[in-house]
Amino acid sequence: MRAVMQALGYLRQLIKRSALIGLARRPGLLLCLLCYLSPIAAAKLQASSTQSLHVAVYIDGAQHRRQVESLFRRFNEHHSDIELTTAVHRGIDSYANKVEKWMSTGAGPDLVYWYGGKRIAQFAELGKITDLQDFWQRHELDNYITSASKQAVNFRGRAHAIPAATLLWALHYNKQQLEQWQLEPPETWQDLLRSCKILRARGIDALAFGSRTQWSTHAWFDYINLRLHGLDFYQQLLDGNISFTDARVLSSLEHWKQLLDAECFNQNHANLTIWESFPRVVLGKSAFSLCEGLPQFVRLPPGIDIEVSNFPRINDKHPLYTVHPTNVFMVPSYVSWSPALETLLLYIASEEFQRAFSSTLVRVPAHTGAVRGQNKVNTEVAKLFYASPGGIQFLDRDSDIRFSSETPKIFVNFMQHRNVKQTAAELEDLRTNVFGPLEKHPQTSKPKQNPTKHQS
């Protein structure tokens, strides 16, 4: 409306000029001039009513980038009243630094792609992100967002982000090779040790691993603890409330040592990243890989099928908890709520967006309907995740980053020297430095931590 008034004001100025005095006495010509100026006023009015939004996304490779840019371009095409700008970022450390800067300065994108679990909870506790529970209930997201995905964005019983995709850590294997070796995916710890022995006799590694990606050692520590001692124990351990010299932690390290002593891992794991080790499974040099999915650069030869299975059971009394880091979209608290922002969040939560966002990667969409039409591996991973009784995000998402940033090198060294007591003592020293002595560390008074640092 203001644009129209400006145009009329401009017209009045013209009329006042001596050269156009006669125009005021000629209604027909005046009407023509108004018709000429109306599109200009309309264009100004439309520009003034268009709302701009900015979304920041961390992407995994060129293929994922093309998919993300295409998805947000499609949003722009269907919402002419919203001008959405997408910034894609590579390099997790530099992206984490940007997120930290946006949150600390109170200026940045309107929507930020980030990590679920305690990384969201920490921002929520500091008042840095918007509570989305009312939005969640208004649009009945509980009807199609998985409960495990909602747990990843929960803080004090309220949703603080929109879950987008989950990376399920599971055993991946070459089905054809396993059949040739007359083996089955291990259902129990003893099955795994037995497979190690059989394969080692044939000169084959049971487990492909790349410890040059040091943080990937967390997955082994995560799963062994979950299988041996359950979820409650492990969450307390990661919160710094249990000593790492506890007999249960020693038992977990002893189980890991059993795999090392049986030469289950490829001997050159220190020279490979977790992704570089995966082709060993495709080529039949290793049987299994505990990982978050197929690397994007891996192209499967015809006739090769990669399938997935749960991490083997150790203690029958505990269910098959999973390690499933979830990535989410959060709204910083410096952003004002608007209909345009609500429209964008609905798009993020939609089946269309979540199916396409996950399709280029082995990711499980949070929307239960979005798994339809996915490739075979994605569908299998989704089945395992949807059947999960619960679990954790990942050690470096579920513990203080000052602790979890130092643990990878301790675990990598453990894989070399295999000294259980030394490793437990190093972890306990680190726990004490970060969380303080147990008797002086009540759970309700933890030191604040920086929620932006992350490796996985």
Tab-separated table of C-alpha atoms in Angstrom:
chain	number	residue	atom	x	y	z
A	1	MET	CA	0.000	0.000	0.000
A	2	ARG	CA	2.841	2.349	0.751
A	3	ALA	CA	4.173	1.774	-2.755
A	4	VAL	CA	0.811	2.803	-4.250
A	5	MET	CA	0.759	5.958	-2.146
A	6	GLN	CA	4.294	6.785	-3.283
A	7	ALA	CA	3.234	6.412	-6.922
A	8	LEU	CA	0.220	8.682	-6.410
A	9	GLY	CA	2.404	11.198	-4.651
A	10	TYR	CA	4.788	11.157	-7.586
A	11	LEU	CA	1.809	11.703	-9.887
A	12	ARG	CA	0.653	14.695	-7.858
A	13	GLN	CA	4.117	16.235	-8.203
A	14	LEU	CA	3.881	15.856	-11.981
A	15	ILE	CA	0.443	17.435	-12.044
A	16	LYS	CA	1.706	20.431	-10.091
A	17	ARG	CA	4.348	21.165	-12.686
A	18	SER	CA	3.363	23.790	-15.197
A	19	ALA	CA	3.992	21.523	-18.151
A	20	LEU	CA	1.280	19.134	-16.963
A	21	ILE	CA	-1.270	21.577	-15.546
A	22	GLY	CA	-3.604	20.849	-18.417
A	23	LEU	CA	-3.398	17.131	-17.676
A	24	ALA	CA	-5.484	17.591	-14.567
A	25	ARG	CA	-8.304	18.946	-16.767
A	26	ARG	CA	-8.123	15.932	-19.158
A	27	PRO	CA	-9.475	12.834	-17.303
A	28	GLY	CA	-8.880	10.443	-20.189
A	29	LEU	CA	-5.180	11.207	-20.410
A	30	LEU	CA	-4.918	11.151	-16.623
A	31	LEU	CA	-6.433	7.645	-16.603
A	32	CYS	CA	-3.839	6.483	-19.153
A	33	LEU	CA	-1.040	7.815	-16.982
A	34	LEU	CA	-2.468	6.004	-13.956
A	35	CYS	CA	-2.585	2.751	-15.931
A	36	TYR	CA	1.065	3.277	-16.851
A	37	LEU	CA	2.131	3.839	-13.262
A	38	SER	CA	0.040	1.021	-11.712
A	39	PRO	CA	2.398	-1.826	-12.680
A	40	ILE	CA	5.279	0.094	-11.140
A	41	ALA	CA	3.346	0.514	-7.917
A	42	ALA	CA	2.301	-3.156	-7.984
A	43	ALA	CA	5.883	-4.283	-8.456
A	44	LYS	CA	6.995	-2.150	-5.543
A	45	LEU	CA	4.148	-3.532	-3.466
A	46	GLN	CA	5.089	-7.124	-4.298
A	47	ALA	CA	8.761	-6.476	-3.495
A	48	SER	CA	7.822	-4.954	-0.160
A	49	SER	CA	5.699	-8.023	0.742
A	50	THR	CA	8.343	-10.648	-0.162
A	51	GLN	CA	10.107	-12.068	2.895
A	52	SER	CA	13.719	-13.150	2.737
A	53	LEU	CA	14.992	-16.233	4.562
A	54	HIS	CA	18.494	-17.648	4.780
A	55	VAL	CA	19.279	-21.315	5.467
A	56	ALA	CA	22.744	-22.741	6.208
A	57	VAL	CA	23.471	-26.405	5.453
A	58	TYR	CA	26.541	-28.586	5.904
A	59	ILE	CA	26.787	-30.962	2.936
A	60	ASP	CA	28.481	-34.319	2.376
A	61	GLY	CA	30.032	-34.212	-1.075
A	62	ALA	CA	29.087	-32.912	-4.523
A	63	GLN	CA	26.122	-35.225	-5.023
A	64	HIS	CA	24.540	-34.169	-1.750
A	65	ARG	CA	25.176	-30.512	-2.601
A	66	ARG	CA	23.315	-30.805	-5.905
A	67	GLN	CA	20.402	-32.486	-4.167
A	68	VAL	CA	20.203	-29.868	-1.397
A	69	GLU	CA	20.375	-26.938	-3.806
A	70	SER	CA	17.701	-28.555	-5.987
A	71	LEU	CA	15.384	-29.040	-2.993
A	72	PHE	CA	15.572	-25.419	-1.888
A	73	ARG	CA	15.319	-24.170	-5.468
A	74	ARG	CA	12.048	-26.145	-5.712
A	75	PHE	CA	10.826	-24.391	-2.566
A	76	ASN	CA	11.492	-21.003	-4.155
A	77	GLU	CA	9.605	-22.008	-7.293
A	78	HIS	CA	6.486	-22.863	-5.286
A	79	HIS	CA	6.633	-19.848	-2.937
A	80	SER	CA	7.059	-16.643	-4.915
A	81	ASP	CA	6.349	-14.580	-1.797
A	82	ILE	CA	9.443	-16.011	-0.045
A	83	GLU	CA	12.977	-15.378	-1.205
A	84	LEU	CA	15.063	-18.234	0.180
A	85	THR	CA	18.848	-18.059	0.035
A	86	THR	CA	20.802	-21.268	0.625
A	87	ALA	CA	24.407	-21.334	1.808
A	88	VAL	CA	26.086	-24.753	1.616
A	89	HIS	CA	29.208	-25.395	3.665
A	90	ARG	CA	32.008	-27.955	3.517
A	91	GLY	CA	34.509	-28.738	6.263
A	92	ILE	CA	32.905	-29.686	9.552
A	93	ASP	CA	35.349	-27.759	11.755
A	94	SER	CA	34.928	-24.477	9.871
A	95	TYR	CA	31.149	-24.949	9.801
A	96	ALA	CA	31.084	-25.596	13.564
A	97	ASN	CA	33.019	-22.357	14.085
A	98	LYS	CA	30.443	-20.484	11.992
A	99	VAL	CA	27.575	-21.941	14.027
A	100	GLU	CA	29.330	-20.886	17.217
A	101	LYS	CA	29.755	-17.354	15.857
A	102	TRP	CA	26.098	-17.065	14.782
A	103	MET	CA	24.878	-18.221	18.165
A	104	SER	CA	27.239	-16.050	20.198
A	105	THR	CA	26.734	-12.848	18.174
A	106	GLY	CA	22.998	-13.267	17.670
A	107	ALA	CA	23.225	-12.722	13.918
A	108	GLY	CA	23.224	-15.231	11.093
A	109	PRO	CA	20.951	-17.550	9.088
A	110	ASP	CA	17.276	-18.032	9.869
A	111	LEU	CA	17.556	-21.815	9.745
A	112	VAL	CA	20.681	-23.802	10.665
A	113	TYR	CA	21.481	-27.450	9.967
A	114	TRP	CA	23.003	-28.997	13.059
A	115	TYR	CA	23.334	-32.056	15.301
A	116	GLY	CA	20.690	-33.581	17.537
A	117	GLY	CA	21.017	-34.889	21.064
A	118	LYS	CA	22.990	-32.919	23.592
A	119	ARG	CA	24.191	-30.414	21.011
A	120	ILE	CA	20.578	-29.256	20.659
A	121	ALA	CA	19.916	-29.536	24.408
A	122	GLN	CA	22.909	-27.330	25.207
A	123	PHE	CA	21.765	-24.577	22.844
A	124	ALA	CA	18.228	-24.873	24.244
A	125	GLU	CA	19.486	-24.588	27.820
A	126	LEU	CA	21.400	-21.447	26.912
A	127	GLY	CA	18.308	-19.954	25.239
A	128	LYS	CA	20.037	-19.835	21.871
A	129	ILE	CA	17.372	-21.653	19.824
A	130	THR	CA	13.596	-21.430	19.466
A	131	ASP	CA	11.213	-23.807	21.214
A	132	LEU	CA	9.235	-25.500	18.389
A	133	GLN	CA	6.826	-27.552	20.517
A	134	ASP	CA	3.802	-25.397	19.627
A	135	PHE	CA	4.658	-25.690	15.916
A	136	TRP	CA	5.135	-29.439	16.378
A	137	GLN	CA	1.691	-29.859	17.988
A	138	ARG	CA	-0.072	-27.454	15.629
A	139	HIS	CA	0.958	-29.559	12.644
A	140	GLU	CA	0.746	-32.938	14.436
A	141	LEU	CA	4.310	-33.990	13.609
A	142	ASP	CA	4.051	-36.852	16.104
A	143	ASN	CA	1.882	-38.665	13.569
A	144	TYR	CA	4.748	-39.182	11.142
A	145	ILE	CA	8.060	-38.300	12.820
A	146	THR	CA	9.667	-41.306	14.523
A	147	SER	CA	9.913	-41.245	18.310
A	148	ALA	CA	13.684	-41.850	18.160
A	149	SER	CA	14.027	-38.826	15.877
A	150	LYS	CA	11.972	-36.687	18.249
A	151	GLN	CA	14.229	-37.730	21.127
A	152	ALA	CA	17.123	-36.171	19.217
A	153	VAL	CA	15.489	-32.716	19.333
A	154	ASN	CA	13.954	-32.970	22.794
A	155	PHE	CA	14.872	-30.732	25.707
A	156	ARG	CA	12.832	-30.950	28.920
A	157	GLY	CA	9.967	-32.608	27.065
A	158	ARG	CA	9.737	-30.026	24.276
A	159	ALA	CA	10.904	-30.155	20.653
A	160	HIS	CA	13.546	-27.580	19.729
A	161	ALA	CA	14.336	-28.521	16.116
A	162	ILE	CA	13.072	-30.464	13.100
A	163	PRO	CA	14.866	-33.817	12.654
A	164	ALA	CA	15.892	-34.422	9.056
A	165	ALA	CA	18.083	-37.506	8.698
A	166	THR	CA	19.683	-40.184	10.866
A	167	LEU	CA	22.970	-42.008	10.310
A	168	LEU	CA	22.658	-45.523	11.691
A	169	TRP	CA	25.935	-47.208	12.594
A	170	ALA	CA	25.530	-50.879	11.687
A	171	LEU	CA	27.470	-53.831	10.294
A	172	HIS	CA	27.672	-53.647	6.502
A	173	TYR	CA	28.663	-56.751	4.559
A	174	ASN	CA	29.015	-58.170	1.038
A	175	LYS	CA	26.202	-60.693	0.751
A	176	GLN	CA	27.778	-62.667	-2.101
A	177	GLN	CA	31.124	-62.996	-0.323
A	178	LEU	CA	29.487	-64.114	2.908
A	179	GLU	CA	27.575	-66.807	1.042
A	180	GLN	CA	30.786	-67.926	-0.633
A	181	TRP	CA	32.459	-68.241	2.770
A	182	GLN	CA	29.351	-70.013	4.129
A	183	LEU	CA	28.953	-67.486	6.912
A	184	GLU	CA	26.024	-65.531	8.332
A	185	PRO	CA	26.010	-62.041	9.860
A	186	PRO	CA	26.960	-62.522	13.547
A	187	GLU	CA	24.004	-62.422	15.904
A	188	THR	CA	26.100	-62.841	19.066
A	189	TRP	CA	29.576	-61.904	20.244
A	190	GLN	CA	30.636	-65.548	20.047
A	191	ASP	CA	29.410	-65.657	16.439
A	192	LEU	CA	31.662	-62.708	15.648
A	193	LEU	CA	34.717	-64.266	17.307
A	194	ARG	CA	34.033	-67.546	15.494
A	195	SER	CA	33.837	-65.729	12.140
A	196	CYS	CA	37.119	-63.963	12.922
A	197	LYS	CA	38.858	-67.301	13.476
A	198	ILE	CA	37.475	-68.900	10.307
A	199	LEU	CA	38.282	-65.901	8.122
A	200	ARG	CA	41.740	-65.358	9.598
A	201	ALA	CA	42.622	-68.943	8.672
A	202	ARG	CA	41.785	-68.012	5.075
A	203	GLY	CA	43.812	-64.804	5.212
A	204	ILE	CA	40.718	-62.587	5.318
A	205	ASP	CA	39.972	-59.831	7.823
A	206	ALA	CA	36.632	-60.105	9.551
A	207	LEU	CA	36.433	-56.341	10.138
A	208	ALA	CA	37.407	-53.500	7.823
A	209	PHE	CA	38.414	-50.421	9.771
A	210	GLY	CA	40.242	-47.139	9.268
A	211	SER	CA	41.551	-45.683	12.509
A	212	ARG	CA	43.071	-42.716	10.697
A	213	THR	CA	39.537	-41.382	11.170
A	214	GLN	CA	40.187	-41.426	14.883
A	215	TRP	CA	36.703	-40.455	16.064
A	216	SER	CA	35.251	-43.574	14.384
A	217	THR	CA	36.722	-45.618	17.263
A	218	HIS	CA	33.860	-44.181	19.327
A	219	ALA	CA	31.406	-46.471	17.537
A	220	TRP	CA	33.159	-49.581	18.893
A	221	PHE	CA	33.280	-48.254	22.448
A	222	ASP	CA	29.639	-47.134	22.140
A	223	TYR	CA	28.277	-50.459	20.950
A	224	ILE	CA	30.274	-52.710	23.254
A	225	ASN	CA	29.122	-50.720	26.288
A	226	LEU	CA	25.491	-50.649	25.123
A	227	ARG	CA	25.497	-54.398	24.499
A	228	LEU	CA	27.224	-55.307	27.765
A	229	HIS	CA	25.766	-52.833	30.255
A	230	GLY	CA	22.763	-51.131	28.681
A	231	LEU	CA	21.673	-47.608	27.880
A	232	ASP	CA	21.247	-46.171	31.385
A	233	PHE	CA	24.753	-47.150	32.439
A	234	TYR	CA	26.331	-45.781	29.304
A	235	GLN	CA	24.522	-42.457	29.479
A	236	GLN	CA	25.681	-42.058	33.080
A	237	LEU	CA	29.227	-42.901	32.000
A	238	LEU	CA	29.156	-40.299	29.225
A	239	ASP	CA	27.757	-37.731	31.650
A	240	GLY	CA	30.870	-38.182	33.790
A	241	ASN	CA	28.999	-39.781	36.692
A	242	ILE	CA	30.850	-43.133	36.659
A	243	SER	CA	34.573	-43.774	36.910
A	244	PHE	CA	36.283	-45.233	33.848
A	245	THR	CA	38.159	-47.572	36.169
A	246	ASP	CA	34.795	-49.154	37.039
A	247	ALA	CA	34.792	-52.927	36.487
A	248	ARG	CA	32.118	-52.571	33.803
A	249	VAL	CA	34.316	-50.263	31.711
A	250	LEU	CA	37.239	-52.655	32.141
A	251	SER	CA	34.967	-55.436	30.872
A	252	SER	CA	34.077	-53.383	27.789
A	253	LEU	CA	37.737	-52.782	26.996
A	254	GLU	CA	38.484	-56.475	27.544
A	255	HIS	CA	35.844	-57.401	24.973
A	256	TRP	CA	37.345	-54.957	22.474
A	257	LYS	CA	40.747	-56.488	23.193
A	258	GLN	CA	39.345	-59.935	22.321
A	259	LEU	CA	38.778	-58.718	18.761
A	260	LEU	CA	42.268	-57.224	18.614
A	261	ASP	CA	43.915	-60.374	19.956
A	262	ALA	CA	41.988	-62.503	17.445
A	263	GLU	CA	43.284	-60.248	14.623
A	264	CYS	CA	39.758	-59.434	13.516
A	265	PHE	CA	40.721	-56.014	12.088
A	266	ASN	CA	42.762	-55.315	8.961
A	267	GLN	CA	46.391	-54.826	9.956
A	268	ASN	CA	46.736	-51.561	7.992
A	269	HIS	CA	43.821	-49.821	9.732
A	270	ALA	CA	46.117	-47.044	10.984
A	271	ASN	CA	46.855	-46.049	7.368
A	272	LEU	CA	43.217	-45.825	6.222
A	273	THR	CA	40.231	-43.610	6.926
A	274	ILE	CA	36.916	-45.234	7.760
A	275	TRP	CA	35.780	-44.545	4.177
A	276	GLU	CA	38.976	-45.779	2.540
A	277	SER	CA	38.594	-49.085	4.377
A	278	PHE	CA	35.130	-49.814	2.977
A	279	PRO	CA	36.244	-51.047	-0.482
A	280	ARG	CA	37.857	-53.987	1.328
A	281	VAL	CA	34.316	-55.260	1.968
A	282	VAL	CA	33.347	-54.811	-1.682
A	283	LEU	CA	36.485	-56.620	-2.875
A	284	GLY	CA	36.204	-59.497	-0.398
A	285	LYS	CA	39.328	-58.588	1.587
A	286	SER	CA	37.219	-57.998	4.697
A	287	ALA	CA	33.841	-59.374	5.702
A	288	PHE	CA	32.205	-56.566	7.699
A	289	SER	CA	32.440	-52.842	8.302
A	290	LEU	CA	30.920	-51.048	11.287
A	291	CYS	CA	30.095	-47.741	9.659
A	292	GLU	CA	27.412	-45.151	8.958
A	293	GLY	CA	26.829	-46.190	5.337
A	294	LEU	CA	28.359	-46.594	1.898
A	295	PRO	CA	30.887	-43.864	1.052
A	296	GLN	CA	29.701	-41.739	-1.878
A	297	PHE	CA	32.719	-42.618	-4.021
A	298	VAL	CA	32.061	-46.375	-3.828
A	299	ARG	CA	30.468	-47.814	-6.967
A	300	LEU	CA	29.282	-51.382	-6.552
A	301	PRO	CA	30.148	-53.784	-9.383
A	302	PRO	CA	27.213	-55.635	-10.987
A	303	GLY	CA	26.072	-58.557	-8.883
A	304	ILE	CA	27.410	-57.165	-5.605
A	305	ASP	CA	24.863	-56.501	-2.858
A	306	ILE	CA	25.738	-54.682	0.359
A	307	GLU	CA	23.426	-55.548	3.238
A	308	VAL	CA	23.273	-54.453	6.860
A	309	SER	CA	22.715	-56.054	10.250
A	310	ASN	CA	22.662	-55.020	13.891
A	311	PHE	CA	25.763	-55.018	16.031
A	312	PRO	CA	25.854	-58.511	17.660
A	313	ARG	CA	24.260	-59.136	21.034
A	314	ILE	CA	26.558	-59.681	24.042
A	315	ASN	CA	24.343	-59.594	27.140
A	316	ASP	CA	20.879	-61.099	26.620
A	317	LYS	CA	19.350	-58.909	29.271
A	318	HIS	CA	19.817	-55.729	27.210
A	319	PRO	CA	17.864	-54.939	24.018
A	320	LEU	CA	19.606	-54.077	20.758
A	321	TYR	CA	20.156	-50.374	21.355
A	322	THR	CA	21.546	-48.469	18.399
A	323	VAL	CA	24.045	-45.697	17.734
A	324	HIS	CA	22.176	-43.275	15.501
A	325	PRO	CA	23.373	-39.660	15.230
A	326	THR	CA	20.561	-37.466	13.919
A	327	ASN	CA	20.974	-34.223	11.992
A	328	VAL	CA	18.375	-31.505	12.440
A	329	PHE	CA	17.306	-28.001	11.418
A	330	MET	CA	17.069	-25.449	14.231
A	331	VAL	CA	15.816	-21.859	14.409
A	332	PRO	CA	18.171	-19.526	16.321
A	333	SER	CA	16.450	-17.426	18.962
A	334	TYR	CA	17.587	-14.209	17.247
A	335	VAL	CA	15.136	-14.994	14.406
A	336	SER	CA	11.615	-13.537	14.565
A	337	TRP	CA	8.806	-16.001	13.933
A	338	SER	CA	6.881	-15.438	10.702
A	339	PRO	CA	4.426	-17.239	8.382
A	340	ALA	CA	7.265	-17.618	5.875
A	341	LEU	CA	9.454	-19.373	8.439
A	342	GLU	CA	6.575	-21.684	9.382
A	343	THR	CA	6.081	-22.550	5.709
A	344	LEU	CA	9.771	-23.411	5.365
A	345	LEU	CA	9.740	-25.607	8.487
A	346	LEU	CA	6.713	-27.495	7.158
A	347	TYR	CA	8.629	-28.124	3.948
A	348	ILE	CA	11.622	-29.440	5.925
A	349	ALA	CA	9.326	-31.837	7.803
A	350	SER	CA	7.525	-32.988	4.658
A	351	GLU	CA	7.771	-36.440	3.123
A	352	GLU	CA	8.932	-34.915	-0.179
A	353	PHE	CA	11.862	-33.047	1.333
A	354	GLN	CA	12.986	-35.802	3.672
A	355	ARG	CA	12.911	-38.513	1.014
A	356	ALA	CA	15.037	-36.493	-1.405
A	357	PHE	CA	17.363	-35.112	1.288
A	358	SER	CA	18.276	-38.653	2.394
A	359	SER	CA	18.322	-40.349	-1.001
A	360	THR	CA	21.876	-39.426	-2.018
A	361	LEU	CA	23.292	-40.691	1.292
A	362	VAL	CA	22.645	-43.760	3.409
A	363	ARG	CA	20.479	-41.820	5.821
A	364	VAL	CA	17.162	-42.632	7.471
A	365	PRO	CA	14.548	-39.870	7.034
A	366	ALA	CA	12.723	-38.807	10.190
A	367	HIS	CA	9.426	-38.888	8.292
A	368	THR	CA	8.210	-42.496	8.336
A	369	GLY	CA	6.597	-42.199	4.910
A	370	ALA	CA	9.762	-40.876	3.266
A	371	VAL	CA	11.526	-44.249	3.299
A	372	ARG	CA	9.288	-45.427	0.427
A	373	GLY	CA	11.143	-45.334	-2.877
A	374	GLN	CA	14.612	-45.426	-1.286
A	375	ASN	CA	17.293	-47.817	-2.507
A	376	LYS	CA	17.687	-51.269	-0.970
A	377	VAL	CA	20.422	-50.357	1.522
A	378	ASN	CA	18.580	-47.257	2.720
A	379	THR	CA	15.417	-49.308	3.188
A	380	GLU	CA	17.242	-51.968	5.235
A	381	VAL	CA	18.911	-49.350	7.395
A	382	ALA	CA	15.527	-47.686	7.973
A	383	LYS	CA	14.004	-50.994	9.124
A	384	LEU	CA	16.765	-51.460	11.693
A	385	PHE	CA	16.379	-47.891	12.931
A	386	TYR	CA	12.591	-47.955	13.161
A	387	ALA	CA	12.845	-51.207	15.186
A	388	SER	CA	15.410	-49.707	17.580
A	389	PRO	CA	14.363	-49.586	21.246
A	390	GLY	CA	16.453	-46.441	21.635
A	391	GLY	CA	20.120	-45.608	21.913
A	392	ILE	CA	22.596	-42.775	21.754
A	393	GLN	CA	23.616	-40.196	19.197
A	394	PHE	CA	27.380	-40.895	19.312
A	395	LEU	CA	30.000	-40.515	22.018
A	396	ASP	CA	31.106	-37.102	20.759
A	397	ARG	CA	27.482	-35.900	20.556
A	398	ASP	CA	26.408	-37.301	23.919
A	399	SER	CA	29.310	-36.230	26.111
A	400	ASP	CA	31.106	-33.005	26.941
A	401	ILE	CA	33.174	-32.070	23.894
A	402	ARG	CA	36.177	-31.336	26.123
A	403	PHE	CA	36.083	-35.004	27.011
A	404	SER	CA	35.098	-36.553	23.678
A	405	SER	CA	37.600	-34.531	21.641
A	406	GLU	CA	40.444	-36.232	23.547
A	407	THR	CA	39.127	-39.809	23.665
A	408	PRO	CA	39.797	-40.805	20.022
A	409	LYS	CA	43.577	-40.780	20.382
A	410	ILE	CA	43.286	-42.803	23.602
A	411	PHE	CA	41.239	-45.438	21.761
A	412	VAL	CA	43.564	-45.457	18.742
A	413	ASN	CA	46.528	-46.023	21.048
A	414	PHE	CA	44.586	-48.793	22.786
A	415	MET	CA	44.181	-50.575	19.463
A	416	GLN	CA	47.981	-50.608	19.232
A	417	HIS	CA	49.153	-51.452	22.782
A	418	ARG	CA	45.957	-53.267	23.996
A	419	ASN	CA	46.610	-52.364	27.624
A	420	VAL	CA	43.201	-52.291	29.298
A	421	LYS	CA	44.229	-50.836	32.663
A	422	GLN	CA	46.383	-48.120	31.097
A	423	THR	CA	43.543	-47.076	28.807
A	424	ALA	CA	41.021	-47.025	31.658
A	425	ALA	CA	43.389	-44.895	33.767
A	426	GLU	CA	43.886	-42.402	30.919
A	427	LEU	CA	40.130	-42.124	30.390
A	428	GLU	CA	39.556	-41.612	34.107
A	429	ASP	CA	42.219	-38.887	34.287
A	430	LEU	CA	40.487	-37.163	31.403
A	431	ARG	CA	37.075	-37.579	33.018
A	432	THR	CA	38.363	-36.061	36.270
A	433	ASN	CA	39.911	-33.094	34.430
A	434	VAL	CA	36.683	-32.348	32.583
A	435	PHE	CA	33.940	-33.288	35.081
A	436	GLY	CA	35.819	-33.147	38.375
A	437	PRO	CA	36.082	-35.757	41.133
A	438	LEU	CA	32.953	-37.874	41.464
A	439	GLU	CA	32.137	-36.779	45.008
A	440	LYS	CA	32.260	-33.124	43.902
A	441	HIS	CA	30.345	-33.646	40.676
A	442	PRO	CA	26.578	-33.640	41.235
A	443	GLN	CA	24.731	-34.290	37.989
A	444	THR	CA	22.710	-31.090	38.271
A	445	SER	CA	25.700	-28.734	38.248
A	446	LYS	CA	27.735	-29.594	35.180
A	447	PRO	CA	30.090	-27.006	33.740
A	448	LYS	CA	28.866	-25.404	30.556
A	449	GLN	CA	30.280	-26.795	27.357
A	450	ASN	CA	30.640	-25.575	23.806
A	451	PRO	CA	27.923	-27.349	21.796
A	452	THR	CA	29.441	-26.541	18.395
A	453	LYS	CA	32.491	-28.816	18.304
A	454	HIS	CA	32.014	-32.227	16.736
A	455	GLN	CA	33.879	-34.868	14.800
A	456	SER	CA	31.293	-37.355	13.529
